[in-house]
PDB file of C-alpha atoms in Angstrom:
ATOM      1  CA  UNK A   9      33.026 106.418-138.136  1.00  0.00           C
ATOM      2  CA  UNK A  10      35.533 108.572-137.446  1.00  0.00           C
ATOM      3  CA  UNK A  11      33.131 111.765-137.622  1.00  0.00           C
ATOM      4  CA  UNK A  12      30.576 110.423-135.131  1.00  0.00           C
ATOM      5  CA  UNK A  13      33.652 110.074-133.125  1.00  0.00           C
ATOM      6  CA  UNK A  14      34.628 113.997-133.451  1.00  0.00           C
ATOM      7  CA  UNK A  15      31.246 114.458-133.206  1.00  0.00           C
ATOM      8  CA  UNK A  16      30.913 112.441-129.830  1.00  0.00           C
ATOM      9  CA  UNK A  17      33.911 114.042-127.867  1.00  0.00           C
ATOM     10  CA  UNK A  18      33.103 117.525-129.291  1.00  0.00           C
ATOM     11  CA  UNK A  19      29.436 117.326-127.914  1.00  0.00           C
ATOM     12  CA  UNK A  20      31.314 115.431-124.704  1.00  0.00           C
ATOM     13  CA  UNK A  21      33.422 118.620-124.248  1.00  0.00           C
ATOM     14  CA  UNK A  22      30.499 121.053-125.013  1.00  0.00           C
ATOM     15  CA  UNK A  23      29.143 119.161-121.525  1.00  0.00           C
ATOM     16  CA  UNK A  24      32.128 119.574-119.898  1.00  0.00           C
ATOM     17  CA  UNK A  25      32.514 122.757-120.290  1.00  0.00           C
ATOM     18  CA  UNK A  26      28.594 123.625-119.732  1.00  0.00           C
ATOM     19  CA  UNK A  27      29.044 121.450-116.616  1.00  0.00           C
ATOM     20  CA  UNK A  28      31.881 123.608-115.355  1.00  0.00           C
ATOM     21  CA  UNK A  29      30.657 126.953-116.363  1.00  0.00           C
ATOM     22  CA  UNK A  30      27.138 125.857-113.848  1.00  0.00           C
ATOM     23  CA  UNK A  31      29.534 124.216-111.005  1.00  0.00           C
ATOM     24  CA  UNK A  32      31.619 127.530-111.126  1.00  0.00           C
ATOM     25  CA  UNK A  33      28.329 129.668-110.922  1.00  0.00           C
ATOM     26  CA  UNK A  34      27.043 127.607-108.318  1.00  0.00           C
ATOM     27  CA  UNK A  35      30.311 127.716-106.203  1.00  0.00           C
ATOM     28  CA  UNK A  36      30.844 131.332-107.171  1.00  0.00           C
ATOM     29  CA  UNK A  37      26.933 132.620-105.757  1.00  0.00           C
ATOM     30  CA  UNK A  38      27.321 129.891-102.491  1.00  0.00           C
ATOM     31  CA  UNK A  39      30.904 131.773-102.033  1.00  0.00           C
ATOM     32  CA  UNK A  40      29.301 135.261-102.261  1.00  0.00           C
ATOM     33  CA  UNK A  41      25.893 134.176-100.337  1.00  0.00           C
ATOM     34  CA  UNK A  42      28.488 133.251 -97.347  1.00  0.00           C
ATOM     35  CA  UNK A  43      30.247 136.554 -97.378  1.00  0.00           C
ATOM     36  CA  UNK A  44      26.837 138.189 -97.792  1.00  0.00           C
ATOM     37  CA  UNK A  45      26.083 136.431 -94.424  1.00  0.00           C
ATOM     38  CA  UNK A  46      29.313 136.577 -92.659  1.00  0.00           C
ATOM     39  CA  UNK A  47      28.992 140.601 -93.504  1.00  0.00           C
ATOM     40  CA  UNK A  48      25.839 140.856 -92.089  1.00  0.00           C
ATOM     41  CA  UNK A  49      27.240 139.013 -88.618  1.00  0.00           C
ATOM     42  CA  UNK A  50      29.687 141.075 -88.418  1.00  0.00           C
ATOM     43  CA  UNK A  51      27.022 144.000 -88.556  1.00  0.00           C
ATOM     44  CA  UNK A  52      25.697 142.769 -86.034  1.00  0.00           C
ATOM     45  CA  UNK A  53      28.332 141.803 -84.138  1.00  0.00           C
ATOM     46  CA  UNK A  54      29.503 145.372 -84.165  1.00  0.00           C
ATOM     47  CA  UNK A  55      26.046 146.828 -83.197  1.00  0.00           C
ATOM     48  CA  UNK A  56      25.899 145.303 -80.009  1.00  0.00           C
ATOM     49  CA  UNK A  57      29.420 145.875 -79.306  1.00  0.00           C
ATOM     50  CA  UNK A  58      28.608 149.493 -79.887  1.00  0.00           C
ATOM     51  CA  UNK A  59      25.522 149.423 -77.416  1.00  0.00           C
ATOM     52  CA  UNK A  60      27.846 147.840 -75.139  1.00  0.00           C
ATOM     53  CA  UNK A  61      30.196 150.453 -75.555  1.00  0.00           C
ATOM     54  CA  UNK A  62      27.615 152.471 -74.586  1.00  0.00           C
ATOM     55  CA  UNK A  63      26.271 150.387 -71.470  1.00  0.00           C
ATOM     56  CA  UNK A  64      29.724 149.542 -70.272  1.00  0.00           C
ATOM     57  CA  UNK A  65      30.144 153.817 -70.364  1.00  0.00           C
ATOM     58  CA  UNK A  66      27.624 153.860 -68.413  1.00  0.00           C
ATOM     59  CA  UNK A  67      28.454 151.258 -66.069  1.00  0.00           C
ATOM     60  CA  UNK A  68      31.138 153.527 -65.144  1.00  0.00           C
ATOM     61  CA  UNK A  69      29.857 156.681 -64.462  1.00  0.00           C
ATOM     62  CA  UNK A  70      27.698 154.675 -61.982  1.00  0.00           C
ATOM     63  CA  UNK A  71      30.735 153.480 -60.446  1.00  0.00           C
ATOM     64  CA  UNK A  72      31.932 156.890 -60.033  1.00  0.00           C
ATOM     65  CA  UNK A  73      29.268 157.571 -57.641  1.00  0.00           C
ATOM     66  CA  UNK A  74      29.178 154.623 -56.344  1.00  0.00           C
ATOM     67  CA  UNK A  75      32.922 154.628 -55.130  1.00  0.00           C
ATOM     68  CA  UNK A  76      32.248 157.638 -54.104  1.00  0.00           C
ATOM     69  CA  UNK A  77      29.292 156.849 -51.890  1.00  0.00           C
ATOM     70  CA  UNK A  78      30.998 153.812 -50.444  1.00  0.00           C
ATOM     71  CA  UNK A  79      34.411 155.378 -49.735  1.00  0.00           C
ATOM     72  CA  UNK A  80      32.548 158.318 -47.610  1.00  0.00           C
ATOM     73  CA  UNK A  81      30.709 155.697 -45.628  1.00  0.00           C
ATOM     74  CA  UNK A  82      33.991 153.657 -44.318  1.00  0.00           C
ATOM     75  CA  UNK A  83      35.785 156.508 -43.618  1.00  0.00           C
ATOM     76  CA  UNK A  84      32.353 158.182 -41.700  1.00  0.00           C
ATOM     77  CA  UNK A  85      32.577 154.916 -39.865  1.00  0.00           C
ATOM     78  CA  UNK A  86      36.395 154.868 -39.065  1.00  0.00           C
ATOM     79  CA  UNK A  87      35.865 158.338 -37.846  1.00  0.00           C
ATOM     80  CA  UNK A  88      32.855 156.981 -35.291  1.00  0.00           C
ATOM     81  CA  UNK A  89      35.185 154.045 -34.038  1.00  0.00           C
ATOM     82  CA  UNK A  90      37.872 156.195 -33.481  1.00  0.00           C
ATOM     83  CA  UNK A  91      36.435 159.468 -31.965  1.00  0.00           C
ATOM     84  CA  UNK A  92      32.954 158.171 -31.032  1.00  0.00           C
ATOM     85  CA  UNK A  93      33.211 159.271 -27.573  1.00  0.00           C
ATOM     86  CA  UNK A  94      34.794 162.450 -27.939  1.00  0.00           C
ATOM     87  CA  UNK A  95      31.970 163.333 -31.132  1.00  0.00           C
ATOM     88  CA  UNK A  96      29.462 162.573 -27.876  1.00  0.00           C
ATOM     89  CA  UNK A  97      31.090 164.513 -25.654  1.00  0.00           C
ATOM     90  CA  UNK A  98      32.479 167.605 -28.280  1.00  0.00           C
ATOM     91  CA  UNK A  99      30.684 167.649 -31.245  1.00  0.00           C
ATOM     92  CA  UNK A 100      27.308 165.767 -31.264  1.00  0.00           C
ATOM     93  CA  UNK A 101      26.252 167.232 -34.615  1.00  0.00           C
ATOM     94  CA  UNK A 102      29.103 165.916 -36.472  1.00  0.00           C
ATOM     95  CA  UNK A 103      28.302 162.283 -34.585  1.00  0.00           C
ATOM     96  CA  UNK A 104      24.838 162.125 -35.657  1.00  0.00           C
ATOM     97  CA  UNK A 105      25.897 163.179 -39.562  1.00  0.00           C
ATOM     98  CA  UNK A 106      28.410 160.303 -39.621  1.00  0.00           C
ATOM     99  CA  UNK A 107      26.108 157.376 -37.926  1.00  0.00           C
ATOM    100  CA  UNK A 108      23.413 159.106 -40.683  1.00  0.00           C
ATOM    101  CA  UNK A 109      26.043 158.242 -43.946  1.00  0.00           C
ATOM    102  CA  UNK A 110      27.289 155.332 -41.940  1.00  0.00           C
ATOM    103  CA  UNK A 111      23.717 153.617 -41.423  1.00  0.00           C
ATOM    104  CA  UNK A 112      21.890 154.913 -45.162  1.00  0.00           C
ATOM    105  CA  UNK A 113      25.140 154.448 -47.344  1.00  0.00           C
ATOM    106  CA  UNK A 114      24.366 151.971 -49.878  1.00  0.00           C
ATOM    107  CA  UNK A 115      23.932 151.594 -54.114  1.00  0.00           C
ATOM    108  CA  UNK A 116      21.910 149.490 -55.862  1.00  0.00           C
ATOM    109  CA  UNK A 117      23.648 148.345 -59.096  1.00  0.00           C
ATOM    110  CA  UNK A 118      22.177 147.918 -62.426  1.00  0.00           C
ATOM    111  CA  UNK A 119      23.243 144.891 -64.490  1.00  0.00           C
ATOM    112  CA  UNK A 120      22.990 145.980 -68.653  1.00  0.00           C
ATOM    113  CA  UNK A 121      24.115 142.655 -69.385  1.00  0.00           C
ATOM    114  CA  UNK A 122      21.417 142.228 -72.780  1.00  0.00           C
ATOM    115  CA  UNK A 123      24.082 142.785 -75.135  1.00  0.00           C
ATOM    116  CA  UNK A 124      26.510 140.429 -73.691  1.00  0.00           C
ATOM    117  CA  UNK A 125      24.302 137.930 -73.698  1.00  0.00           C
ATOM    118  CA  UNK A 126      23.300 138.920 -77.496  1.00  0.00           C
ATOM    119  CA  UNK A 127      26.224 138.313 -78.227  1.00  0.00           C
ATOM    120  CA  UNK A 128      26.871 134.826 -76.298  1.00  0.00           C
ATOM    121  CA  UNK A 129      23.677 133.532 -77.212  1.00  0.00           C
ATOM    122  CA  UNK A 130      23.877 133.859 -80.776  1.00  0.00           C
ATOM    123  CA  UNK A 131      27.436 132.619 -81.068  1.00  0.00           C
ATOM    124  CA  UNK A 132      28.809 136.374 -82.058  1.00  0.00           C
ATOM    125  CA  UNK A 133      31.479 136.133 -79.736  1.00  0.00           C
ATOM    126  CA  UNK A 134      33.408 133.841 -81.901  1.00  0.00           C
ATOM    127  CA  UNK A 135      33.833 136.325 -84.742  1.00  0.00           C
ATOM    128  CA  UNK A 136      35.836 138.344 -82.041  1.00  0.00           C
ATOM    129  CA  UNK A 137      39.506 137.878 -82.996  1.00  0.00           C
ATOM    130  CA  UNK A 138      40.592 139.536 -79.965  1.00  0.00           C
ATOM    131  CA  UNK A 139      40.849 136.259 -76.610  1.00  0.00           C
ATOM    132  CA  UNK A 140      41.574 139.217 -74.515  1.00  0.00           C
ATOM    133  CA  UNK A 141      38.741 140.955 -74.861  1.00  0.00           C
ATOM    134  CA  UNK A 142      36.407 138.057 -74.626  1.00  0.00           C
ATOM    135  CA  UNK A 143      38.047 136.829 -71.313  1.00  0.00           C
ATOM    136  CA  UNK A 144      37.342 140.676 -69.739  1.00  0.00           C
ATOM    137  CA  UNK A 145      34.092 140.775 -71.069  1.00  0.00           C
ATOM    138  CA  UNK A 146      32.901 136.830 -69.109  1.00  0.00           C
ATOM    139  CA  UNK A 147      35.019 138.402 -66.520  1.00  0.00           C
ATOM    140  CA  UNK A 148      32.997 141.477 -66.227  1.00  0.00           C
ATOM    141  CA  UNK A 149      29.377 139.817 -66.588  1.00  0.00           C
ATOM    142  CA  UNK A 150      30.303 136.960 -64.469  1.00  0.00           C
ATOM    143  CA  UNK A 151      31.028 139.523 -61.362  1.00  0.00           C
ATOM    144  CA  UNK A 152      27.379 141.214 -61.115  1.00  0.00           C
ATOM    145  CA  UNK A 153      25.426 138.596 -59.236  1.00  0.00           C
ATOM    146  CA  UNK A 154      28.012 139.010 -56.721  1.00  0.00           C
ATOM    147  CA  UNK A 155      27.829 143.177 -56.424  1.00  0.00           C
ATOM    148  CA  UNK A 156      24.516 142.816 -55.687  1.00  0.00           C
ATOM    149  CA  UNK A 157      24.624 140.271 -52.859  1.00  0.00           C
ATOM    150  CA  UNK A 158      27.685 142.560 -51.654  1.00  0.00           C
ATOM    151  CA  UNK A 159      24.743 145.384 -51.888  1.00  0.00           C
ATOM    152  CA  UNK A 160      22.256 142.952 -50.374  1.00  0.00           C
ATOM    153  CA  UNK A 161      24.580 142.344 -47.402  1.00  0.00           C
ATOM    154  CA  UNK A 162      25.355 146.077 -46.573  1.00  0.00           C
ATOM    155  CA  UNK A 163      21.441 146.898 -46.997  1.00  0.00           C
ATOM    156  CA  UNK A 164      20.722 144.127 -44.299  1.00  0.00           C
ATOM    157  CA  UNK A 165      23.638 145.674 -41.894  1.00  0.00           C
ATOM    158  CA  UNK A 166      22.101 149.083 -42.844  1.00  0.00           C
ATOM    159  CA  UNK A 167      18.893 148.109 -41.220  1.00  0.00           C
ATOM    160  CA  UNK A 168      20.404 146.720 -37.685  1.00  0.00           C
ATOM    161  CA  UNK A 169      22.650 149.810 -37.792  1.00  0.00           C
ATOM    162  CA  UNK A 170      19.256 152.152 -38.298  1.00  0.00           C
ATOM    163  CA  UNK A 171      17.809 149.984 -35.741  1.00  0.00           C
ATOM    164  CA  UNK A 172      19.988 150.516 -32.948  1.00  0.00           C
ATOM    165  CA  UNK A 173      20.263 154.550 -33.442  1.00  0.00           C
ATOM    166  CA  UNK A 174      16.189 154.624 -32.973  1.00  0.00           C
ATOM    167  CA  UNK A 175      16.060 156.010 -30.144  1.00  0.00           C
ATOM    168  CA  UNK A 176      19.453 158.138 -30.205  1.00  0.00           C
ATOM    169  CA  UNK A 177      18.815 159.984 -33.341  1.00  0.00           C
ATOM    170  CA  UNK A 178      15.712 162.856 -33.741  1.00  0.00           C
ATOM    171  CA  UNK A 179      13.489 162.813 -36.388  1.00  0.00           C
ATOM    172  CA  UNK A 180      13.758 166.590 -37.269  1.00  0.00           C
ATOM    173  CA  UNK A 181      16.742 167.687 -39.579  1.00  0.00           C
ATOM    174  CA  UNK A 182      19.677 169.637 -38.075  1.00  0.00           C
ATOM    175  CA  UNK A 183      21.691 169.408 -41.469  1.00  0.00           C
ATOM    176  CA  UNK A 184      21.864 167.775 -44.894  1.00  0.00           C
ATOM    177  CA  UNK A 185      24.397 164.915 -46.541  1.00  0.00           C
ATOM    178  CA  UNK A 186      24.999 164.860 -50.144  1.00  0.00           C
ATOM    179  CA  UNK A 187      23.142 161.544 -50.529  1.00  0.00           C
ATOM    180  CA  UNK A 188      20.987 160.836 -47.922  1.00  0.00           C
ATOM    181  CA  UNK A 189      19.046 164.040 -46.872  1.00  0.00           C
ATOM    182  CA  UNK A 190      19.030 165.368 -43.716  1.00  0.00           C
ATOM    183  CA  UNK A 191      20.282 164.063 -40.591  1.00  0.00           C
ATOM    184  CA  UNK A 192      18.867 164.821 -36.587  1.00  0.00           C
ATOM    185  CA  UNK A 193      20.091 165.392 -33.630  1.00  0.00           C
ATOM    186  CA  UNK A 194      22.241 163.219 -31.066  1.00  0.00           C
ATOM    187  CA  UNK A 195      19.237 163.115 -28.297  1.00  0.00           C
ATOM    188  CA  UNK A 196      20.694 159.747 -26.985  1.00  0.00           C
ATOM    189  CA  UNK A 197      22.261 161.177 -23.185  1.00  0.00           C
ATOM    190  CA  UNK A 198      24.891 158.263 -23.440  1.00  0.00           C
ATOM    191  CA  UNK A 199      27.398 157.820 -26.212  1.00  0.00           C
ATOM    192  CA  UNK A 200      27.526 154.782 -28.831  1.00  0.00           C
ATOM    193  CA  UNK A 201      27.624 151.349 -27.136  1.00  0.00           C
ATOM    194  CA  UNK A 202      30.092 148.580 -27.707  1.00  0.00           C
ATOM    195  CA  UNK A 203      27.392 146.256 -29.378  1.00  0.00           C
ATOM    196  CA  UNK A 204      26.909 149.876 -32.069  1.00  0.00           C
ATOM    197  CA  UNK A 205      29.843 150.314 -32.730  1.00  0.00           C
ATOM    198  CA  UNK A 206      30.899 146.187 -33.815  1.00  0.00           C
ATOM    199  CA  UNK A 207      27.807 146.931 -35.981  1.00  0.00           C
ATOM    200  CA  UNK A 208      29.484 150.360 -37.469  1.00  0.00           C
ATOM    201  CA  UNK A 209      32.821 148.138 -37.247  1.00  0.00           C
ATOM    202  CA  UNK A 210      31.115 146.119 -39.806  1.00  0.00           C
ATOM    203  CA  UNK A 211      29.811 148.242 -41.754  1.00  0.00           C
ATOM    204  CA  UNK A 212      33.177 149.961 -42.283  1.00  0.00           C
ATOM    205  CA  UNK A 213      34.548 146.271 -43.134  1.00  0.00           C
ATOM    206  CA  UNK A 214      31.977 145.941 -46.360  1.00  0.00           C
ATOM    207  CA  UNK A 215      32.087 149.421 -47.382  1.00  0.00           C
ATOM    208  CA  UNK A 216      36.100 149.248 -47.344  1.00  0.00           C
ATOM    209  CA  UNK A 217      35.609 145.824 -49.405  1.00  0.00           C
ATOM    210  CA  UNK A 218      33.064 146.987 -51.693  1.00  0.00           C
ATOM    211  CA  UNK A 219      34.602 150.457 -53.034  1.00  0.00           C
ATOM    212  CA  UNK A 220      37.870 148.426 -53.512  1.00  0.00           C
ATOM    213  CA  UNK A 221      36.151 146.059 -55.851  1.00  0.00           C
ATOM    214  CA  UNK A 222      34.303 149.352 -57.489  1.00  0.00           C
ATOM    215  CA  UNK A 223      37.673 150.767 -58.068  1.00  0.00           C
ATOM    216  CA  UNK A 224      39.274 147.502 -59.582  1.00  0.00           C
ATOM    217  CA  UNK A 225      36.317 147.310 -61.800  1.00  0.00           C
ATOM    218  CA  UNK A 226      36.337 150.898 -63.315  1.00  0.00           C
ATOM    219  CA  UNK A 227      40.162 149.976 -64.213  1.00  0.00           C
ATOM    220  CA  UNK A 228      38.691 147.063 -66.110  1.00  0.00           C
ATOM    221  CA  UNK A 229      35.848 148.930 -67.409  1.00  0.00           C
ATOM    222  CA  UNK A 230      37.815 151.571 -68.977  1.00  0.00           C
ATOM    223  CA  UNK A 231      40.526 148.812 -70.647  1.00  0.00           C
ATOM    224  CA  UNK A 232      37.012 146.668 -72.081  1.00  0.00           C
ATOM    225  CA  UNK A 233      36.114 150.091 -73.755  1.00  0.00           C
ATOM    226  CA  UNK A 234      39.429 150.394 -75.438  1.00  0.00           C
ATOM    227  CA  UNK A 235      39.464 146.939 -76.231  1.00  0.00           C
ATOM    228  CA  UNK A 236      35.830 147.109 -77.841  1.00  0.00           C
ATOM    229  CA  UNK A 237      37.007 150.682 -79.477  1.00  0.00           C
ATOM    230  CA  UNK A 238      40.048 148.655 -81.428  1.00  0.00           C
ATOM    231  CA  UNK A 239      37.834 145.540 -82.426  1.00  0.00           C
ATOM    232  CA  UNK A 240      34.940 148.191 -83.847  1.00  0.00           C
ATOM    233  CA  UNK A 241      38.118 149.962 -85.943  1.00  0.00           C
ATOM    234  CA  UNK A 242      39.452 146.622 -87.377  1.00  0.00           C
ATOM    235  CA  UNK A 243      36.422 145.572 -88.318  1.00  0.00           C
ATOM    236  CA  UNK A 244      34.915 148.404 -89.718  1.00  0.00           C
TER     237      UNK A 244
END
């Protein structure tokens, strides 16, 4: 009797043990298979962040010329509000190359927002340690829709302004701006009206707006590409 009871808690043990040695595999492969897959997240995690890197770069040399472009046309417009007249009556070549950047000056902005929305879709963004980063990044995306209908807007106020110089403005070239190609001659024989120049007066007002909101941006671009920089060298 009491050898079938050695026997009993010796083959009892044997189970235990065999059942402990399998739970411990089973835990051990289910422990790896989730770092296997958290590793390959964070692969791809960091691949988009590095295509944004890339986008966001790019973003910003845009923005460049785009300040640029939108700086020149407030200040072409200031200078036609406050020396209109005496461009007509002095300098008629100079008035006809402002009202050409004044009435053409415009950008059309291109939104690379695929990555960002990689990474929001698939639920990436939470293996981002970094709250400060993913606040600048919504921050950034969430602005876009609105630099375009700033665009829109200036591209509708471009067309009245065009429309009104018609019949001031020649069709053959006298000279050439950076942006816009060439500009003609003041033929008008009377100087910009009051109802022109509240539409250059508005034009100056969204230009003015618009490069201020390019230059606050292309601070915040260049701190998201440090930011994304320091997350790919933590995590890599």
């Amino acid at each position: 009797m009491k050898n079938l009871y050695l026997k009993m808690k010796n083959n009892t043990l044997k189970f235990l043990i065999r059942l402990f040695i399998v739970v411990l595999g089973v835990l051990i492969s289910f422990s790896i298979e989730k770092k296997r897959a958290l590793l390959y997240k964070e692969d791809l995690k960091n691949n988009s962040l590095k295509k944004m890197l890339d986008n966001i770069n790019h973003d910003l040399r845009d923005k460049i010329i785009n300040y640029e472009i939108h700086t020149n046309a407030w200040r072409c417009c200031d200078r036609l509000l406050d020396n209109s007249e005496e461009l007509f009556q002095e300098n008629k070549d100079s008035l006809a190359y402002y009202i050409q950047i004044g009435s053409m000056a415009n950008t059309i902005f291109i939104d690379n927002k695929e990555e960002y929305l990689t990474l929001r879709n698939s639920g990436l963004l939470e293996l981002i340690d970094n709250d400060s980063l993913i606040s600048l990044l919504h921050k950034k995306y969430s602005y876009h829709p609105f630099y375009k209908k700033i665009e829109d807007g200036i591209g509708k106020l471009n067309n009245k302004f065009r429309d009104g110089m018609l019949n001031k403005i020649s069709y053959l070239s006298i000279g050439k701006t950076k942006y816009w190609g060439g500009y003609g001659e003041y033929i008008s024989p009377n100087p910009l009206t009051n109802s022109d120049l509240l539409i250059v007066k508005d034009k100056l007002g969204m230009s003015y707006f618009y490069s201020g909101i390019i230059k606050e941006s292309m601070k915040e671009d260049s701190v998201l590409m440090d930011m994304i920089k320091q997350e790919l060298s933590d995590t890599e």
